[in-house]
Amino acid sequence: MNHEMRSHQVEPGIAFLQLIGEADANTAPRLRQEVQFWLDQGVAYIVVDLSQITYIDSTNLGVLVGALKRAREKGGEVVIVSPSRRVVRLFEITGLGKVFAVYDSEATALRELRGNQDGKPGS
Amino acid sequence: MESPEVELSIPCAAEYVGVARLVVLGVASRMSFCYDEVEDLRQAVGEACTSAIERARAKHQPDSRITIKCIMEHDKKLTVQVADTVLGYNSRGHATLVGTDLDESNIGALLMEILVDEIQAESKPDQGTTVTMVKYVGRRSQ
């Protein structure tokens, strides 16, 4: 199965993560580790690009929901950008589209998140 | 042949779920399902296999197996049985989605319910669990 994951820190407090190909139970532990890594680094905002995802299963969706909960505990957020057609369908039928903020591009998401950070006391 | 069948047996391990999905993709593609119907069925079967793997892991039964049986009926209906040999009671949960509060542990069960037209699960503590899913051509779920 083709699967790839890329991530980098955009700026202090914000990480970017892209999932490519098929994300299933076999690849979910790597996503869990990656998310854990960034949250442990003090990142509170994670931008997840799902534009190149052709398949994503419940274990990976569960990891993203768990990450969202942890990020919110730190006053942050996990947001989705450019979801593929398949992801849009799954978000519609599970209601995850109401749980995550979804943006059409990384630039739009970053603009929103920077606005959130600027609005915080002490930031 | 009235109802051709395809059967696959895989180890109850995460690295083989992709093989099960490939077989279902191949079988469903031989019928007149549209793209989304094939993808929905592929996803539901993947979720059923993942559920079996999680139970095998929780019950420390690494030698368990999963059998996927596809039954094609007149290019109208595809029945897929996902049978595992994980012993012990299987309490199949349902996802709860109220407002923006999601229980992430049962997204798989929710997907299976929604993505196929009919679903039935039978669990025998001394044999394992069989999930039977039916998808009709041209009747896209939700």
GROMACS .gro file of C-alpha atoms in nm:
model
  265
    1MET     CA    1   0.000   0.000   0.000
    2ASN     CA    2   0.139   0.344  -0.077
    3HIS     CA    3   0.158   0.569   0.221
    4GLU     CA    4   0.370   0.866   0.307
    5MET     CA    5   0.374   1.125   0.581
    6ARG     CA    6   0.552   1.460   0.584
    7SER     CA    7   0.566   1.713   0.861
    8HIS     CA    8   0.753   2.026   0.956
    9GLN     CA    9   0.725   2.317   1.193
   10VAL     CA   10   0.584   2.620   1.014
   11GLU     CA   11   0.667   2.861   1.295
   12PRO     CA   12   0.675   2.841   1.674
   13GLY     CA   13   0.351   2.683   1.792
   14ILE     CA   14   0.231   2.563   1.449
   15ALA     CA   15   0.316   2.234   1.276
   16PHE     CA   16   0.216   2.117   0.929
   17LEU     CA   17   0.147   1.750   0.861
   18GLN     CA   18   0.058   1.592   0.526
   19LEU     CA   19  -0.078   1.241   0.479
   20ILE     CA   20  -0.042   1.082   0.135
   21GLY     CA   21  -0.197   0.765  -0.009
   22GLU     CA   22  -0.370   0.504   0.206
   23ALA     CA   23  -0.383   0.555   0.583
   24ASP     CA   24  -0.504   0.245   0.763
   25ALA     CA   25  -0.450   0.051   1.086
   26ASN     CA   26  -0.100  -0.037   0.970
   27THR     CA   27   0.003   0.327   0.933
   28ALA     CA   28  -0.196   0.476   1.225
   29PRO     CA   29   0.076   0.418   1.488
   30ARG     CA   30   0.311   0.639   1.285
   31LEU     CA   31   0.052   0.917   1.271
   32ARG     CA   32  -0.005   0.882   1.647
   33GLN     CA   33   0.372   0.911   1.707
   34GLU     CA   34   0.403   1.212   1.480
   35VAL     CA   35   0.115   1.399   1.643
   36GLN     CA   36   0.252   1.311   1.986
   37PHE     CA   37   0.593   1.440   1.885
   38TRP     CA   38   0.464   1.782   1.782
   39LEU     CA   39   0.238   1.822   2.084
   40ASP     CA   40   0.530   1.726   2.310
   41GLN     CA   41   0.741   1.991   2.134
   42GLY     CA   42   0.500   2.255   2.258
   43VAL     CA   43   0.309   2.289   1.933
   44ALA     CA   44  -0.058   2.366   1.999
   45TYR     CA   45  -0.176   2.410   1.639
   46ILE     CA   46  -0.145   2.133   1.380
   47VAL     CA   47  -0.245   2.186   1.018
   48VAL     CA   48  -0.326   1.850   0.857
   49ASP     CA   49  -0.325   1.835   0.476
   50LEU     CA   50  -0.549   1.553   0.351
   51SER     CA   51  -0.551   1.651  -0.017
   52GLN     CA   52  -0.348   1.346  -0.125
   53ILE     CA   53  -0.533   1.088   0.082
   54THR     CA   54  -0.703   0.813  -0.118
   55TYR     CA   55  -0.811   0.608   0.184
   56ILE     CA   56  -0.830   0.686   0.553
   57ASP     CA   57  -0.974   0.450   0.812
   58SER     CA   58  -1.132   0.495   1.153
   59THR     CA   59  -0.807   0.439   1.343
   60ASN     CA   60  -0.643   0.737   1.171
   61LEU     CA   61  -0.957   0.948   1.208
   62GLY     CA   62  -0.957   0.850   1.577
   63VAL     CA   63  -0.594   0.963   1.610
   64LEU     CA   64  -0.686   1.301   1.460
   65VAL     CA   65  -0.984   1.338   1.696
   66GLY     CA   66  -0.761   1.246   1.992
   67ALA     CA   67  -0.504   1.501   1.874
   68LEU     CA   68  -0.775   1.765   1.847
   69LYS     CA   69  -0.879   1.702   2.207
   70ARG     CA   70  -0.519   1.726   2.330
   71ALA     CA   71  -0.450   2.038   2.126
   72ARG     CA   72  -0.761   2.208   2.263
   73GLU     CA   73  -0.649   2.126   2.617
   74LYS     CA   74  -0.341   2.333   2.536
   75GLY     CA   75  -0.552   2.612   2.393
   76GLY     CA   76  -0.475   2.505   2.037
   77GLU     CA   77  -0.646   2.333   1.746
   78VAL     CA   78  -0.605   2.065   1.481
   79VAL     CA   79  -0.738   2.185   1.146
   80ILE     CA   80  -0.782   2.009   0.813
   81VAL     CA   81  -0.684   2.160   0.479
   82SER     CA   82  -0.777   2.061   0.124
   83PRO     CA   83  -0.958   1.736   0.208
   84SER     CA   84  -0.977   1.491  -0.083
   85ARG     CA   85  -1.315   1.382  -0.220
   86ARG     CA   86  -1.299   1.066  -0.010
   87VAL     CA   87  -1.224   1.257   0.309
   88VAL     CA   88  -1.507   1.502   0.240
   89ARG     CA   89  -1.750   1.211   0.209
   90LEU     CA   90  -1.630   1.051   0.534
   91PHE     CA   91  -1.644   1.384   0.717
   92GLU     CA   92  -2.001   1.433   0.594
   93ILE     CA   93  -2.132   1.094   0.701
   94THR     CA   94  -1.954   1.079   1.038
   95GLY     CA   95  -2.015   1.442   1.132
   96LEU     CA   96  -1.642   1.506   1.162
   97GLY     CA   97  -1.689   1.805   0.934
   98LYS     CA   98  -1.853   1.976   1.231
   99VAL     CA   99  -1.579   1.868   1.471
  100PHE     CA  100  -1.279   1.995   1.272
  101ALA     CA  101  -1.228   2.334   1.115
  102VAL     CA  102  -1.174   2.265   0.744
  103TYR     CA  103  -0.995   2.510   0.512
  104ASP     CA  104  -0.943   2.508   0.137
  105SER     CA  105  -0.571   2.583   0.158
  106GLU     CA  106  -0.276   2.585   0.392
  107ALA     CA  107  -0.243   2.962   0.350
  108THR     CA  108  -0.603   3.022   0.462
  109ALA     CA  109  -0.562   2.791   0.761
  110LEU     CA  110  -0.239   2.959   0.870
  111ARG     CA  111  -0.397   3.303   0.841
  112GLU     CA  112  -0.682   3.191   1.069
  113LEU     CA  113  -0.452   3.025   1.321
  114ARG     CA  114  -0.222   3.327   1.338
  115GLY     CA  115  -0.529   3.536   1.405
  116ASN     CA  116  -0.627   3.299   1.689
  117GLN     CA  117  -0.278   3.318   1.839
  118ASP     CA  118  -0.268   3.699   1.815
  119GLY     CA  119  -0.601   3.720   1.992
  120LYS     CA  120  -0.474   3.536   2.298
  121PRO     CA  121  -0.379   3.723   2.612
  122GLY     CA  122  -0.002   3.738   2.645
  123SER     CA  123   0.071   3.626   2.287
  124MET     CA  124  -2.252  -1.968  -1.243
  125GLU     CA  125  -2.538  -1.822  -1.037
  126SER     CA  126  -2.350  -1.654  -0.754
  127PRO     CA  127  -1.974  -1.658  -0.799
  128GLU     CA  128  -1.776  -1.648  -0.477
  129VAL     CA  129  -1.427  -1.525  -0.394
  130GLU     CA  130  -1.268  -1.614  -0.064
  131LEU     CA  131  -0.951  -1.490   0.104
  132SER     CA  132  -0.793  -1.586   0.434
  133ILE     CA  133  -0.545  -1.349   0.599
  134PRO     CA  134  -0.360  -1.330   0.930
  135CYS     CA  135  -0.536  -1.111   1.185
  136ALA     CA  136  -0.274  -0.838   1.154
  137ALA     CA  137  -0.283  -0.472   1.044
  138GLU     CA  138  -0.034  -0.521   0.759
  139TYR     CA  139  -0.278  -0.751   0.575
  140VAL     CA  140  -0.588  -0.527   0.583
  141GLY     CA  141  -0.470  -0.366   0.260
  142VAL     CA  142  -0.476  -0.708   0.091
  143ALA     CA  143  -0.839  -0.756   0.196
  144ARG     CA  144  -0.930  -0.413   0.061
  145LEU     CA  145  -0.758  -0.490  -0.270
  146VAL     CA  146  -0.957  -0.812  -0.314
  147VAL     CA  147  -1.286  -0.638  -0.240
  148LEU     CA  148  -1.190  -0.362  -0.483
  149GLY     CA  149  -1.122  -0.623  -0.750
  150VAL     CA  150  -1.446  -0.810  -0.693
  151ALA     CA  151  -1.667  -0.499  -0.667
  152SER     CA  152  -1.506  -0.355  -0.981
  153ARG     CA  153  -1.632  -0.656  -1.177
  154MET     CA  154  -1.986  -0.542  -1.102
  155SER     CA  155  -2.169  -0.222  -1.201
  156PHE     CA  156  -2.103  -0.030  -0.879
  157CYS     CA  157  -2.008   0.336  -0.915
  158TYR     CA  158  -1.679   0.467  -0.777
  159ASP     CA  159  -1.823   0.579  -0.442
  160GLU     CA  160  -2.007   0.249  -0.390
  161VAL     CA  161  -1.686   0.053  -0.444
  162GLU     CA  162  -1.495   0.283  -0.210
  163ASP     CA  163  -1.767   0.260   0.055
  164LEU     CA  164  -1.761  -0.119   0.046
  165ARG     CA  165  -1.382  -0.126   0.050
  166GLN     CA  166  -1.387   0.099   0.356
  167ALA     CA  167  -1.652  -0.105   0.539
  168VAL     CA  168  -1.455  -0.427   0.486
  169GLY     CA  169  -1.137  -0.257   0.602
  170GLU     CA  170  -1.316  -0.142   0.917
  171ALA     CA  171  -1.450  -0.492   0.986
  172CYS     CA  172  -1.099  -0.636   0.953
  173THR     CA  173  -0.955  -0.364   1.178
  174SER     CA  174  -1.219  -0.437   1.440
  175ALA     CA  175  -1.116  -0.805   1.439
  176ILE     CA  176  -0.747  -0.709   1.469
  177GLU     CA  177  -0.817  -0.480   1.764
  178ARG     CA  178  -1.011  -0.755   1.941
  179ALA     CA  179  -0.736  -1.009   1.872
  180ARG     CA  180  -0.482  -0.767   2.016
  181ALA     CA  181  -0.696  -0.693   2.323
  182LYS     CA  182  -0.755  -1.064   2.386
  183HIS     CA  183  -0.392  -1.161   2.315
  184GLN     CA  184  -0.478  -1.393   2.026
  185PRO     CA  185  -0.214  -1.309   1.762
  186ASP     CA  186  -0.266  -1.635   1.572
  187SER     CA  187  -0.626  -1.551   1.487
  188ARG     CA  188  -0.728  -1.534   1.122
  189ILE     CA  189  -0.977  -1.342   0.914
  190THR     CA  190  -1.169  -1.490   0.623
  191ILE     CA  191  -1.326  -1.256   0.369
  192LYS     CA  192  -1.591  -1.411   0.149
  193CYS     CA  193  -1.747  -1.215  -0.139
  194ILE     CA  194  -2.066  -1.345  -0.301
  195MET     CA  195  -2.175  -1.177  -0.625
  196GLU     CA  196  -2.541  -1.205  -0.713
  197HIS     CA  197  -2.653  -1.117  -1.067
  198ASP     CA  198  -2.461  -0.790  -1.085
  199LYS     CA  199  -2.715  -0.652  -0.839
  200LYS     CA  200  -2.595  -0.742  -0.496
  201LEU     CA  201  -2.261  -0.810  -0.334
  202THR     CA  202  -2.248  -0.980   0.004
  203VAL     CA  203  -1.920  -0.971   0.195
  204GLN     CA  204  -1.869  -1.181   0.504
  205VAL     CA  205  -1.579  -1.095   0.731
  206ALA     CA  206  -1.532  -1.383   0.973
  207ASP     CA  207  -1.265  -1.387   1.241
  208THR     CA  208  -1.149  -1.655   1.480
  209VAL     CA  209  -1.106  -1.423   1.777
  210LEU     CA  210  -1.257  -1.606   2.072
  211GLY     CA  211  -1.459  -1.439   2.343
  212TYR     CA  212  -1.753  -1.208   2.357
  213ASN     CA  213  -1.762  -0.923   2.112
  214SER     CA  214  -1.961  -0.623   2.222
  215ARG     CA  215  -1.999  -0.412   1.913
  216GLY     CA  216  -2.035  -0.050   2.004
  217HIS     CA  217  -2.179   0.245   1.823
  218ALA     CA  218  -2.021   0.583   1.778
  219THR     CA  219  -2.185   0.870   1.950
  220LEU     CA  220  -2.190   1.203   1.782
  221VAL     CA  221  -2.367   1.474   1.973
  222GLY     CA  222  -2.292   1.825   1.861
  223THR     CA  223  -1.918   1.844   1.835
  224ASP     CA  224  -1.842   1.572   2.089
  225LEU     CA  225  -1.720   1.257   1.915
  226ASP     CA  226  -1.627   0.927   2.072
  227GLU     CA  227  -1.331   0.838   1.853
  228SER     CA  228  -1.315   0.476   1.968
  229ASN     CA  229  -1.620   0.371   1.768
  230ILE     CA  230  -1.587   0.559   1.441
  231GLY     CA  231  -1.528   0.224   1.268
  232ALA     CA  232  -1.862   0.083   1.386
  233LEU     CA  233  -2.038   0.399   1.273
  234LEU     CA  234  -1.877   0.380   0.928
  235MET     CA  235  -1.972   0.016   0.880
  236GLU     CA  236  -2.333   0.093   0.969
  237ILE     CA  237  -2.353   0.380   0.723
  238LEU     CA  238  -2.145   0.263   0.428
  239VAL     CA  239  -2.331  -0.057   0.345
  240ASP     CA  240  -2.700  -0.119   0.282
  241GLU     CA  241  -2.736  -0.407   0.527
  242ILE     CA  242  -2.513  -0.524   0.809
  243GLN     CA  243  -2.541  -0.805   1.059
  244ALA     CA  244  -2.293  -0.925   1.318
  245GLU     CA  245  -2.298  -1.265   1.485
  246SER     CA  246  -2.060  -1.337   1.767
  247LYS     CA  247  -2.000  -1.683   1.911
  248PRO     CA  248  -1.758  -1.674   2.204
  249ASP     CA  249  -1.614  -2.017   2.117
  250GLN     CA  250  -1.580  -1.956   1.741
  251GLY     CA  251  -1.542  -1.587   1.665
  252THR     CA  252  -1.738  -1.309   1.500
  253THR     CA  253  -1.887  -1.288   1.153
  254VAL     CA  254  -1.991  -0.954   1.010
  255THR     CA  255  -2.211  -0.985   0.702
  256MET     CA  256  -2.243  -0.675   0.485
  257VAL     CA  257  -2.459  -0.629   0.177
  258LYS     CA  258  -2.426  -0.365  -0.090
  259TYR     CA  259  -2.677  -0.325  -0.374
  260VAL     CA  260  -2.573  -0.183  -0.710
  261GLY     CA  261  -2.711   0.167  -0.758
  262ARG     CA  262  -2.832   0.216  -0.402
  263ARG     CA  263  -2.565   0.440  -0.256
  264SER     CA  264  -2.582   0.457   0.123
  265GLN     CA  265  -2.655   0.811   0.252
   0.00000   0.00000   0.00000
